[in-house]
Coordinates of C-alpha atoms in Angstrom, one line a residue:
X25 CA -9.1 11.7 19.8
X26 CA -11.6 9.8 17.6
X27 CA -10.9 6.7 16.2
X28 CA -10.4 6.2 12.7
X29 CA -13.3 5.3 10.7
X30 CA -14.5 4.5 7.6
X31 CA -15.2 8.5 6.9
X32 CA -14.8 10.7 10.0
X33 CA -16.1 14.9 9.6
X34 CA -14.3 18.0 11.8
X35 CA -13.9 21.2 12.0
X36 CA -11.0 23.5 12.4
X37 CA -8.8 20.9 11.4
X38 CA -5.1 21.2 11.2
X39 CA -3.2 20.2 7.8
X40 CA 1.0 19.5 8.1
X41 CA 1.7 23.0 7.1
X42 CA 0.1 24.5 10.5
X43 CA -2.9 26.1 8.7
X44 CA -6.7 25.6 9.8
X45 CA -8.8 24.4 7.3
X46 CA -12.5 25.1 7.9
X47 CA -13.7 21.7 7.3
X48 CA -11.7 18.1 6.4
X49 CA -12.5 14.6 6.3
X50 CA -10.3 12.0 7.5
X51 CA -10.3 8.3 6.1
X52 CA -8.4 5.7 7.5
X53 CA -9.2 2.2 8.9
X54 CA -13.0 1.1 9.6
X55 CA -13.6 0.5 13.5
X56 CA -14.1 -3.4 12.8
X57 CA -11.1 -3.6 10.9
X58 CA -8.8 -1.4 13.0
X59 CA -9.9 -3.8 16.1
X60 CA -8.9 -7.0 14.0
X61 CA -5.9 -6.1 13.1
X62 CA -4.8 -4.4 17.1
X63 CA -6.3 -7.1 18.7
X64 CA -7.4 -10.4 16.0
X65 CA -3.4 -10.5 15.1
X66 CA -1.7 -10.5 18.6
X67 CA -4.5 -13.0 20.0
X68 CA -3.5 -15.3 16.7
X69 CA -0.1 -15.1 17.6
X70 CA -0.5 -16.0 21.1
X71 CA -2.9 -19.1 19.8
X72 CA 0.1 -20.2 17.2
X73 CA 2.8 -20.3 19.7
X74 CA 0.4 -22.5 22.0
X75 CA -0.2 -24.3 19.1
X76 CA 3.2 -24.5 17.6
X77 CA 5.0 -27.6 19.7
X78 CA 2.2 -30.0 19.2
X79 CA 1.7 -29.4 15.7
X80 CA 5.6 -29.4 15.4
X81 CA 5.3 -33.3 17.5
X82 CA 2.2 -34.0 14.8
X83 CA 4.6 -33.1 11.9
X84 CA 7.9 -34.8 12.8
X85 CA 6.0 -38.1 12.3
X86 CA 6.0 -37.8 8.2
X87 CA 8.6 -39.7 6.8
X88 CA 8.8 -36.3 4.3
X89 CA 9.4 -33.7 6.2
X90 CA 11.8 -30.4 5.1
X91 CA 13.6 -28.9 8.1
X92 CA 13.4 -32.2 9.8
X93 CA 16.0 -30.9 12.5
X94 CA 14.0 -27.6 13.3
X95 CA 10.8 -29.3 13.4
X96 CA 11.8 -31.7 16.4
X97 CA 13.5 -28.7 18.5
X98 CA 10.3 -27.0 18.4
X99 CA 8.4 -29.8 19.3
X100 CA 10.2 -30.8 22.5
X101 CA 9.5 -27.4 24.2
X102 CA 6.9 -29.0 26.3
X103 CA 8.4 -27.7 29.4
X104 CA 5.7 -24.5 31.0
X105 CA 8.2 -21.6 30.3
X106 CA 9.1 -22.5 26.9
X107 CA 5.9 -22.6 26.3
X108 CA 5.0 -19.0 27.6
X109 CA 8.3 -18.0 25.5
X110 CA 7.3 -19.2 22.1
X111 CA 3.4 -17.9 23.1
X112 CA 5.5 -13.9 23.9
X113 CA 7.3 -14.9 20.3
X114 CA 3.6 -15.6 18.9
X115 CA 2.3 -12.2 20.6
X116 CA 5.5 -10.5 19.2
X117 CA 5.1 -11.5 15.9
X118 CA 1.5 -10.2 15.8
X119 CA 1.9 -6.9 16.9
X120 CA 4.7 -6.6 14.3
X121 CA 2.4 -7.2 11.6
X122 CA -0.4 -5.2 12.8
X123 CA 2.0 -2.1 12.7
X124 CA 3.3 -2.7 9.4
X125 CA -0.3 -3.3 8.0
X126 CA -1.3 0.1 10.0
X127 CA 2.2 2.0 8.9
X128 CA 1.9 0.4 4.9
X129 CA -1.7 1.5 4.5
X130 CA -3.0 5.2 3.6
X131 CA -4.9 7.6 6.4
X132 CA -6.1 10.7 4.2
X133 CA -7.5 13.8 5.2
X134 CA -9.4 15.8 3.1
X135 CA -9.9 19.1 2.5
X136 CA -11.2 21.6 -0.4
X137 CA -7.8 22.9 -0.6
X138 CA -5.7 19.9 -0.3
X139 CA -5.5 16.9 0.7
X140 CA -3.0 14.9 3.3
X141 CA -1.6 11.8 2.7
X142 CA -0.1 9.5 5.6
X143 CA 2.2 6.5 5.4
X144 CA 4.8 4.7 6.6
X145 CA 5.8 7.9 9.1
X146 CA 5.5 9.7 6.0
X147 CA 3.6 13.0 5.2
X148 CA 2.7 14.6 2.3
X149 CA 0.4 17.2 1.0
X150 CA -0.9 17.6 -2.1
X151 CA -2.8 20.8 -2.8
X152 CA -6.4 21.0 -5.1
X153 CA -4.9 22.9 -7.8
X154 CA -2.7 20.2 -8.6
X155 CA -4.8 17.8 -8.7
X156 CA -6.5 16.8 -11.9
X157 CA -8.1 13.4 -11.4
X158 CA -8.5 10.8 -8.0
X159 CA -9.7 7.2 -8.6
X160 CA -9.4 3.8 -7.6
X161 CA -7.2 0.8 -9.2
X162 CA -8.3 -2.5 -7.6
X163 CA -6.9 -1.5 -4.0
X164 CA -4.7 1.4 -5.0
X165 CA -5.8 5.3 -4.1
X166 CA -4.2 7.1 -7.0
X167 CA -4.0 10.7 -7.1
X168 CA -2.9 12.6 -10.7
X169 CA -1.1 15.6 -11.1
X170 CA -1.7 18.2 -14.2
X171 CA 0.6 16.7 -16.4
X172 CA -1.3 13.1 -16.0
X173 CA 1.7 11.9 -13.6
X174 CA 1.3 9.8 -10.4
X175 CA 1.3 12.1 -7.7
X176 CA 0.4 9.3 -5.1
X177 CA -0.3 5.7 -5.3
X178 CA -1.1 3.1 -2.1
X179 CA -3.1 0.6 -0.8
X180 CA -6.3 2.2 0.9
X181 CA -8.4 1.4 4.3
X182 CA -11.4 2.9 4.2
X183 CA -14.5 1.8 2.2
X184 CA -14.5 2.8 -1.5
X185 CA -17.5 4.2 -1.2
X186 CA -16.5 6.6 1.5
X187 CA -13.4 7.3 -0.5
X188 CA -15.0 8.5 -3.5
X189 CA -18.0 10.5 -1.1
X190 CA -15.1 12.2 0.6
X191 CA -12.9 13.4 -2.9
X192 CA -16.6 14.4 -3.8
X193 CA -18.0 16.1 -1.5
X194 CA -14.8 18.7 -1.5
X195 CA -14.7 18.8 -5.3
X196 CA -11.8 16.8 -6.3
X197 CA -12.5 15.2 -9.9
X198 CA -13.4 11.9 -9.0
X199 CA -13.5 9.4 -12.0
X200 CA -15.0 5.3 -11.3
X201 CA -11.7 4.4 -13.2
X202 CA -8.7 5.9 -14.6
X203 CA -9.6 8.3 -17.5
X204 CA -6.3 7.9 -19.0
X205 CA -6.4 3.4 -18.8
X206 CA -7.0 3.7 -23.1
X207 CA -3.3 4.6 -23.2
X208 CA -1.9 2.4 -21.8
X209 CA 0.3 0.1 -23.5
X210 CA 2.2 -3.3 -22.3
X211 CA 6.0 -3.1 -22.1
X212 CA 7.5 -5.1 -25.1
X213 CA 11.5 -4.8 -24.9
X214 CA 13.4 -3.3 -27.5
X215 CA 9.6 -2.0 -28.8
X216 CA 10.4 1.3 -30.8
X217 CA 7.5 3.4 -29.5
X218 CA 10.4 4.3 -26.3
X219 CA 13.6 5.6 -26.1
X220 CA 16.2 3.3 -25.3
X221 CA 17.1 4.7 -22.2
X222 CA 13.3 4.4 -21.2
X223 CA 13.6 0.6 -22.4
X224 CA 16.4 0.6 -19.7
X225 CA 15.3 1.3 -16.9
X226 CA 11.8 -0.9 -17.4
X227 CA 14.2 -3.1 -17.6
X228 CA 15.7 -2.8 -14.2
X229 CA 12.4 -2.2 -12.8
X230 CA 11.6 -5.5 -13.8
X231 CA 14.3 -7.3 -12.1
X232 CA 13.2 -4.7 -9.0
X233 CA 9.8 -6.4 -9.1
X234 CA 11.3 -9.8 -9.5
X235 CA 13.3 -8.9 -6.1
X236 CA 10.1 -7.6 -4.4
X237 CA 11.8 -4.1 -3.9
X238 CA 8.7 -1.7 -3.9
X239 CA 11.4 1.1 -2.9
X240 CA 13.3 0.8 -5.9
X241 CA 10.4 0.3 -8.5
X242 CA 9.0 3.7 -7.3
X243 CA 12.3 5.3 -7.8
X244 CA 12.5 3.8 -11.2
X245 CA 9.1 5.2 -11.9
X246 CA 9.1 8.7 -10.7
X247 CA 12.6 8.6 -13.1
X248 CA 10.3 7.1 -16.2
X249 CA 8.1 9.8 -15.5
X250 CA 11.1 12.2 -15.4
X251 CA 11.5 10.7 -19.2
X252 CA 7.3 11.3 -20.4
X253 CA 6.0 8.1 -19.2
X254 CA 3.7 6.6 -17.0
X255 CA 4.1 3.1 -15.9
X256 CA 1.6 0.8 -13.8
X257 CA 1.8 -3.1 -13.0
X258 CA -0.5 -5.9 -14.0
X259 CA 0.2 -8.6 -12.1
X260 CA 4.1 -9.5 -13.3
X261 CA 3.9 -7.2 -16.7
X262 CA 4.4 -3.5 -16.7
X263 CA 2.6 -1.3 -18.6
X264 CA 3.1 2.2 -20.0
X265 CA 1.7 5.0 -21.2
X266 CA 2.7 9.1 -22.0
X267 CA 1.9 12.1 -20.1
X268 CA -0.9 14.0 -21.0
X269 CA -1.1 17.5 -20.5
X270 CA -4.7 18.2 -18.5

């Protein structure tokens, strides 16, 4: 099976509803990065927990030092095994965050009619017709349904440019930003221009942002967009906008 790439071509592919599509393109992690993050985070790990009882000894010499306690423990497992134990930890840890970065990111495959979206052991498909505009915001892959809704959002591993050549080349409308961005409008409490129970739940999806819960403020979205709306984040401030019909 071919590694991922930056933009990979085949034929007779397969899409998750058991059809064959003639022709797709798959785009997920470039070979350089894919190797950093299997092998560059697990070696790193291993390094730290070498690492981690002499700079813990280095450390417990400040006179200022939070977690005084924890910092000496760690520093007096000199002995060979604990060593090797806090090094498998290291190791541990790496792997861990290779998987999530691998499982959080998108791996797409693209087709003329339809394209595949994978994350987080998550599939969907999204077919062409439904589809009325594909860009890029900052590291986000967003996908827009006919009504001018989200119908995907995530972080992307490919190259842009092989992004935007793939949606291309299997005639997806493609747009360098988002065609609807003039619309959009930052979210001023109590501003009249919303309903009140659209001014609710911003509000909770604020204090879902403040919590770091991307689970919830993508339910509180999709429920905006119920409502009319589209929202998007700028940093800590949300901003809004209404569907439009394509």
């Amino acid at each position: 099976m071919p590694m991922p790439g930056s933009g990979h071509s085949r034929t007779g592919g397969t899409t998750d509803d058991g059809t064959t599509c003639d022709r797709g393109t798959e785009l997920g992690h470039p070979r350089g990065d894919l190797l950093l993050l299997v092998c560059g985070l697990p070696a790193l790990g291993l390094l730290l927990g070498l690492a981690l009882p002499r700079l813990a000894r280095w450390a417990s010499g400040s006179p200022v030092l939070p977690w005084r306690s924890g910092v000496e423990f760690v520093g007096r497992l000199d002995a060979p095994w604990q060593t090797a134990v806090v090094m498998a930890v290291g190791l541990v840890a790496g792997l861990v965050l290779a998987f999530l970065a691998l499982a959080e990111t998108m791996k797409l495959t693209v087709t003329d009619e339809r394209v595949r979206v994978e994350r987080n052991d998550r599939t969907r498909t999204y077919e062409r017709a439904d589809v009325s505009a594909v860009f890029l915001d900052g590291k986000h892959l967003v996908l827009l349904d006919r009504d001018s809704g989200e119908l995907a959002r995530g972080e992307h591993s490919a190259r842009a440019a092989a992004v935007a050549a793939a949606f291309r080349a299997h005639g997806y409308p493609w747009h360098d930003a988002d065609p609807h961005a003039a619309l959009f409008r930052r979210w001023i409490p109590g501003t009249p221009d919303l309903p009140a129970e659209v001014h609710a739940l911003l509000a909770a999806r604020k204090a879902a942002l403040r919590r770091k819960a991307p689970r919830d403020t993508g339910d509180l979205a999709e429920t905006v967009r119920g409502l009319g709306f589209v929202v998007r984040d700028e940093g800590a401030e949300q901003y809004w906008r209404p569907l439009v019909q394509a």
